[in-house]
mmCIF file of C-alpha atoms in Angstrom:
data_model
loop_
_atom_site.group_PDB
_atom_site.id
_atom_site.type_symbol
_atom_site.label_atom_id
_atom_site.label_comp_id
_atom_site.label_asym_id
_atom_site.label_seq_id
_atom_site.Cartn_x
_atom_site.Cartn_y
_atom_site.Cartn_z
ATOM 1 C CA UNK P 1 32.932 18.832 204.481
ATOM 2 C CA UNK P 2 32.459 20.405 207.906
ATOM 3 C CA UNK P 3 31.634 23.814 206.431
ATOM 4 C CA UNK P 4 29.688 22.575 203.386
ATOM 5 C CA UNK P 5 26.186 23.056 204.906
ATOM 6 C CA UNK P 6 27.013 26.633 205.939
ATOM 7 C CA UNK P 7 28.540 27.454 202.545
ATOM 8 C CA UNK P 8 25.471 25.987 200.823
ATOM 9 C CA UNK P 9 23.174 28.093 203.017
ATOM 10 C CA UNK P 10 25.153 31.252 202.247
ATOM 11 C CA UNK P 11 25.103 30.528 198.509
ATOM 12 C CA UNK P 12 21.320 30.095 198.706
ATOM 13 C CA UNK P 13 21.045 33.415 200.572
ATOM 14 C CA UNK P 14 23.180 35.070 197.878
ATOM 15 C CA UNK P 15 20.914 33.586 195.192
ATOM 16 C CA UNK P 16 17.833 35.031 196.954
ATOM 17 C CA UNK P 17 19.581 38.404 197.247
ATOM 18 C CA UNK P 18 20.454 38.530 193.531
ATOM 19 C CA UNK P 19 16.966 37.344 192.538
ATOM 20 C CA UNK P 20 15.249 40.004 194.659
ATOM 21 C CA UNK P 21 17.668 42.654 193.364
ATOM 22 C CA UNK P 22 16.640 41.757 189.819
ATOM 23 C CA UNK P 23 12.899 41.717 190.634
ATOM 24 C CA UNK P 24 12.850 44.960 192.654
ATOM 25 C CA UNK P 25 15.392 46.946 190.601
ATOM 26 C CA UNK P 26 14.167 50.531 190.420
ATOM 27 C CA UNK P 27 11.160 50.020 192.712
ATOM 28 C CA UNK P 28 12.605 51.270 196.022
ATOM 29 C CA UNK P 29 11.984 54.682 197.489
ATOM 30 C CA UNK P 30 10.068 57.628 196.125
ATOM 31 C CA UNK P 31 12.120 59.951 193.931
ATOM 32 C CA UNK P 32 9.591 62.822 193.911
ATOM 33 C CA UNK P 33 8.347 62.786 197.509
ATOM 34 C CA UNK P 34 11.202 61.722 199.775
ATOM 35 C CA UNK P 35 14.377 60.478 198.092
ATOM 36 C CA UNK P 36 15.012 63.208 195.530
ATOM 37 C CA UNK P 37 17.476 64.864 197.904
ATOM 38 C CA UNK P 38 19.705 61.793 197.605
ATOM 39 C CA UNK P 39 20.068 62.358 193.858
ATOM 40 C CA UNK P 40 20.174 66.166 193.978
ATOM 41 C CA UNK P 41 22.823 66.811 196.639
ATOM 42 C CA UNK P 42 25.626 64.691 195.084
ATOM 43 C CA UNK P 43 24.854 66.266 191.718
ATOM 44 C CA UNK P 44 25.272 69.755 193.163
ATOM 45 C CA UNK P 45 28.488 68.756 194.972
ATOM 46 C CA UNK P 46 29.825 67.418 191.673
ATOM 47 C CA UNK P 47 29.111 70.821 190.108
ATOM 48 C CA UNK P 48 31.242 72.521 192.765
ATOM 49 C CA UNK P 49 28.691 73.632 195.347
ATOM 50 C CA UNK P 50 29.701 73.313 199.011
ATOM 51 C CA UNK P 51 27.668 71.431 201.604
ATOM 52 C CA UNK P 52 26.325 73.584 204.479
ATOM 53 C CA UNK P 53 27.467 76.746 202.674
ATOM 54 C CA UNK P 54 25.577 76.516 199.382
ATOM 55 C CA UNK P 55 23.406 73.461 200.145
ATOM 56 C CA UNK P 56 21.333 72.872 203.286
ATOM 57 C CA UNK P 57 21.942 69.412 204.723
ATOM 58 C CA UNK P 58 21.088 67.843 208.094
ATOM 59 C CA UNK P 59 23.413 64.825 207.755
ATOM 60 C CA UNK P 60 27.154 64.385 207.714
ATOM 61 C CA UNK P 61 29.040 65.209 204.507
ATOM 62 C CA UNK P 62 30.698 61.927 203.545
ATOM 63 C CA UNK P 63 27.707 60.133 201.998
ATOM 64 C CA UNK P 64 27.013 62.983 199.577
ATOM 65 C CA UNK P 65 30.675 63.513 198.760
ATOM 66 C CA UNK P 66 31.083 59.776 198.119
ATOM 67 C CA UNK P 67 27.970 59.628 195.924
ATOM 68 C CA UNK P 68 29.241 62.678 194.019
ATOM 69 C CA UNK P 69 32.490 60.755 193.461
ATOM 70 C CA UNK P 70 30.443 57.790 192.144
ATOM 71 C CA UNK P 71 28.530 60.150 189.855
ATOM 72 C CA UNK P 72 31.849 61.368 188.498
ATOM 73 C CA UNK P 73 32.995 57.804 187.811
ATOM 74 C CA UNK P 74 29.801 56.160 186.547
ATOM 75 C CA UNK P 75 27.547 59.028 185.514
ATOM 76 C CA UNK P 76 24.686 60.978 187.087
ATOM 77 C CA UNK P 77 22.001 58.320 186.903
ATOM 78 C CA UNK P 78 19.811 56.411 189.315
ATOM 79 C CA UNK P 79 21.537 53.131 188.428
ATOM 80 C CA UNK P 80 24.714 54.464 190.067
ATOM 81 C CA UNK P 81 22.899 54.984 193.368
ATOM 82 C CA UNK P 82 21.013 51.673 193.085
ATOM 83 C CA UNK P 83 24.312 49.810 192.654
ATOM 84 C CA UNK P 84 25.873 51.657 195.608
ATOM 85 C CA UNK P 85 22.834 50.795 197.713
ATOM 86 C CA UNK P 86 22.909 47.122 196.762
ATOM 87 C CA UNK P 87 26.624 46.777 197.569
ATOM 88 C CA UNK P 88 26.184 48.589 200.900
ATOM 89 C CA UNK P 89 23.162 46.456 201.762
ATOM 90 C CA UNK P 90 25.099 43.307 200.875
ATOM 91 C CA UNK P 91 27.892 44.360 203.263
ATOM 92 C CA UNK P 92 25.312 45.008 206.001
ATOM 93 C CA UNK P 93 23.811 41.525 205.532
ATOM 94 C CA UNK P 94 27.229 39.829 205.472
ATOM 95 C CA UNK P 95 28.385 41.706 208.593
ATOM 96 C CA UNK P 96 25.157 40.967 210.478
ATOM 97 C CA UNK P 97 25.513 37.288 209.613
ATOM 98 C CA UNK P 98 29.131 37.198 210.789
ATOM 99 C CA UNK P 99 28.300 38.979 214.063
ATOM 100 C CA UNK P 100 25.388 36.608 214.681
ATOM 101 C CA UNK P 101 27.624 33.566 214.026
ATOM 102 C CA UNK P 102 29.871 34.628 216.903
ATOM 103 C CA UNK P 103 26.934 34.092 219.272
ATOM 104 C CA UNK P 104 24.375 31.812 217.627
ATOM 105 C CA UNK P 105 23.921 28.809 215.349
ATOM 106 C CA UNK P 106 24.103 28.725 211.544
ATOM 107 C CA UNK P 107 20.314 28.453 211.297
ATOM 108 C CA UNK P 108 19.601 31.475 213.508
ATOM 109 C CA UNK P 109 22.279 33.571 211.804
ATOM 110 C CA UNK P 110 20.880 32.652 208.393
ATOM 111 C CA UNK P 111 17.355 33.517 209.557
ATOM 112 C CA UNK P 112 18.492 36.959 210.797
ATOM 113 C CA UNK P 113 20.238 37.679 207.482
ATOM 114 C CA UNK P 114 17.220 36.476 205.495
ATOM 115 C CA UNK P 115 14.792 38.551 207.601
ATOM 116 C CA UNK P 116 16.815 41.745 207.143
ATOM 117 C CA UNK P 117 17.154 41.029 203.414
ATOM 118 C CA UNK P 118 13.404 40.674 202.902
ATOM 119 C CA UNK P 119 12.142 43.308 205.349
ATOM 120 C CA UNK P 120 14.911 45.913 205.226
ATOM 121 C CA UNK P 121 16.879 45.731 201.999
ATOM 122 C CA UNK P 122 14.077 45.128 199.498
ATOM 123 C CA UNK P 123 11.317 47.044 201.199
ATOM 124 C CA UNK P 124 9.637 49.129 198.488
ATOM 125 C CA UNK P 125 8.899 52.068 200.809
ATOM 126 C CA UNK P 126 11.351 54.856 201.636
ATOM 127 C CA UNK P 127 12.951 52.968 204.540
ATOM 128 C CA UNK P 128 14.869 50.474 202.437
ATOM 129 C CA UNK P 129 18.601 49.954 201.998
ATOM 130 C CA UNK P 130 18.894 50.193 198.191
ATOM 131 C CA UNK P 131 17.469 53.648 197.403
ATOM 132 C CA UNK P 132 16.858 54.906 200.931
ATOM 133 C CA UNK P 133 15.509 58.034 202.535
ATOM 134 C CA UNK P 134 19.136 58.766 203.439
ATOM 135 C CA UNK P 135 22.300 57.143 202.096
ATOM 136 C CA UNK P 136 24.042 58.693 205.093
ATOM 137 C CA UNK P 137 22.016 56.344 207.283
ATOM 138 C CA UNK P 138 22.838 53.149 205.381
ATOM 139 C CA UNK P 139 26.533 54.048 204.972
ATOM 140 C CA UNK P 140 26.692 54.885 208.693
ATOM 141 C CA UNK P 141 24.969 51.626 209.655
ATOM 142 C CA UNK P 142 27.264 49.556 207.437
ATOM 143 C CA UNK P 143 30.496 51.024 208.813
ATOM 144 C CA UNK P 144 29.158 50.934 212.397
ATOM 145 C CA UNK P 145 28.508 47.197 212.077
ATOM 146 C CA UNK P 146 31.991 46.689 210.614
ATOM 147 C CA UNK P 147 33.417 48.572 213.614
ATOM 148 C CA UNK P 148 31.485 46.332 216.015
ATOM 149 C CA UNK P 149 32.678 43.233 214.144
ATOM 150 C CA UNK P 150 36.325 44.340 214.349
ATOM 151 C CA UNK P 151 35.927 44.932 218.100
ATOM 152 C CA UNK P 152 34.351 41.499 218.602
ATOM 153 C CA UNK P 153 37.216 39.863 216.702
ATOM 154 C CA UNK P 154 39.648 41.794 218.927
ATOM 155 C CA UNK P 155 37.876 40.518 222.064
ATOM 156 C CA UNK P 156 38.019 36.975 220.696
ATOM 157 C CA UNK P 157 41.603 36.972 219.357
ATOM 158 C CA UNK P 158 43.324 39.789 221.350
ATOM 159 C CA UNK P 159 45.014 40.999 218.145
ATOM 160 C CA UNK P 160 45.624 44.717 218.794
ATOM 161 C CA UNK P 161 45.710 45.753 215.099
ATOM 162 C CA UNK P 162 41.949 45.187 215.008
ATOM 163 C CA UNK P 163 41.365 48.145 217.356
ATOM 164 C CA UNK P 164 42.492 50.891 214.902
ATOM 165 C CA UNK P 165 40.354 49.212 212.239
ATOM 166 C CA UNK P 166 37.355 49.402 214.570
ATOM 167 C CA UNK P 167 38.073 53.100 215.203
ATOM 168 C CA UNK P 168 38.516 53.735 211.465
ATOM 169 C CA UNK P 169 35.103 52.301 210.612
ATOM 170 C CA UNK P 170 33.312 54.177 213.387
ATOM 171 C CA UNK P 171 35.076 57.362 212.278
ATOM 172 C CA UNK P 172 33.677 56.854 208.780
ATOM 173 C CA UNK P 173 30.272 56.113 210.285
ATOM 174 C CA UNK P 174 30.327 59.339 212.316
ATOM 175 C CA UNK P 175 31.071 61.464 209.245
ATOM 176 C CA UNK P 176 27.848 60.141 207.752
ATOM 177 C CA UNK P 177 25.589 60.385 210.802
ATOM 178 C CA UNK P 178 26.695 62.266 213.890
ATOM 179 C CA UNK P 179 24.796 60.107 216.404
ATOM 180 C CA UNK P 180 27.337 57.327 215.955
ATOM 181 C CA UNK P 181 30.017 59.447 217.644
ATOM 182 C CA UNK P 182 28.583 58.185 220.970
ATOM 183 C CA UNK P 183 29.960 54.742 220.129
ATOM 184 C CA UNK P 184 33.456 56.231 219.837
ATOM 185 C CA UNK P 185 33.244 57.116 223.552
ATOM 186 C CA UNK P 186 32.303 53.530 224.421
ATOM 187 C CA UNK P 187 35.083 52.180 222.199
ATOM 188 C CA UNK P 188 37.643 54.490 223.823
ATOM 189 C CA UNK P 189 36.618 53.456 227.362
ATOM 190 C CA UNK P 190 36.643 49.778 226.381
ATOM 191 C CA UNK P 191 40.124 49.851 224.839
ATOM 192 C CA UNK P 192 41.551 52.010 227.645
ATOM 193 C CA UNK P 193 40.077 50.314 230.711
ATOM 194 C CA UNK P 194 38.308 47.018 229.991
ATOM 195 C CA UNK P 195 40.590 45.346 227.431
ATOM 196 C CA UNK P 196 43.429 47.824 226.979
ATOM 197 C CA UNK P 197 45.852 47.999 224.072
ATOM 198 C CA UNK P 198 49.330 49.493 223.954
ATOM 199 C CA UNK P 199 49.956 53.215 223.471
ATOM 200 C CA UNK P 200 51.142 52.532 219.937
ATOM 201 C CA UNK P 201 47.795 51.077 218.897
ATOM 202 C CA UNK P 202 45.923 53.747 220.808
ATOM 203 C CA UNK P 203 47.855 56.284 218.727
ATOM 204 C CA UNK P 204 46.906 54.476 215.534
ATOM 205 C CA UNK P 205 43.291 54.436 216.746
ATOM 206 C CA UNK P 206 43.339 58.178 217.384
ATOM 207 C CA UNK P 207 44.667 58.784 213.861
ATOM 208 C CA UNK P 208 42.005 56.441 212.481
#
């Protein structure tokens, strides 16, 4: 009973998300002008071409390798990328909501999640989260937020196993977009000096 209003609010947010996904399916981005690279590069990787050697690319490799893997599983079609974008965007919304709930009320957290859903996820221009200008950006943002969330849970609970998880997610983020490597430096300083963990978990974090 205590959590019923929050669960109801989240179910309503999920309903809005699914409804907007249905309405805007296939309307994000511009395949010819800006987003064609996001379909072309994974296709070429799937055919055996090598990033940076055969294909020019300014972002990290993981997003295009992962999308090539999805192409291999589900076929080389736009629906594959739309589905990947929707799932990634859903994780971003859920993580933002959870981070906000650590600091603010249910209403404010819900409002933040709703705002990002309407303005960011289902924007019909190239800077959306479903069929974006760069999947490397949305994958990097998603895993960065998950890294931040793991660190916040560590600060709150002092459970050291959360630290390697935080490092793992920021490592994934950095292989999509190099700028996020700066956060690794902050994370290292924090877990060494501010709220240190044992050498064992620092070793796990380094491996992660």
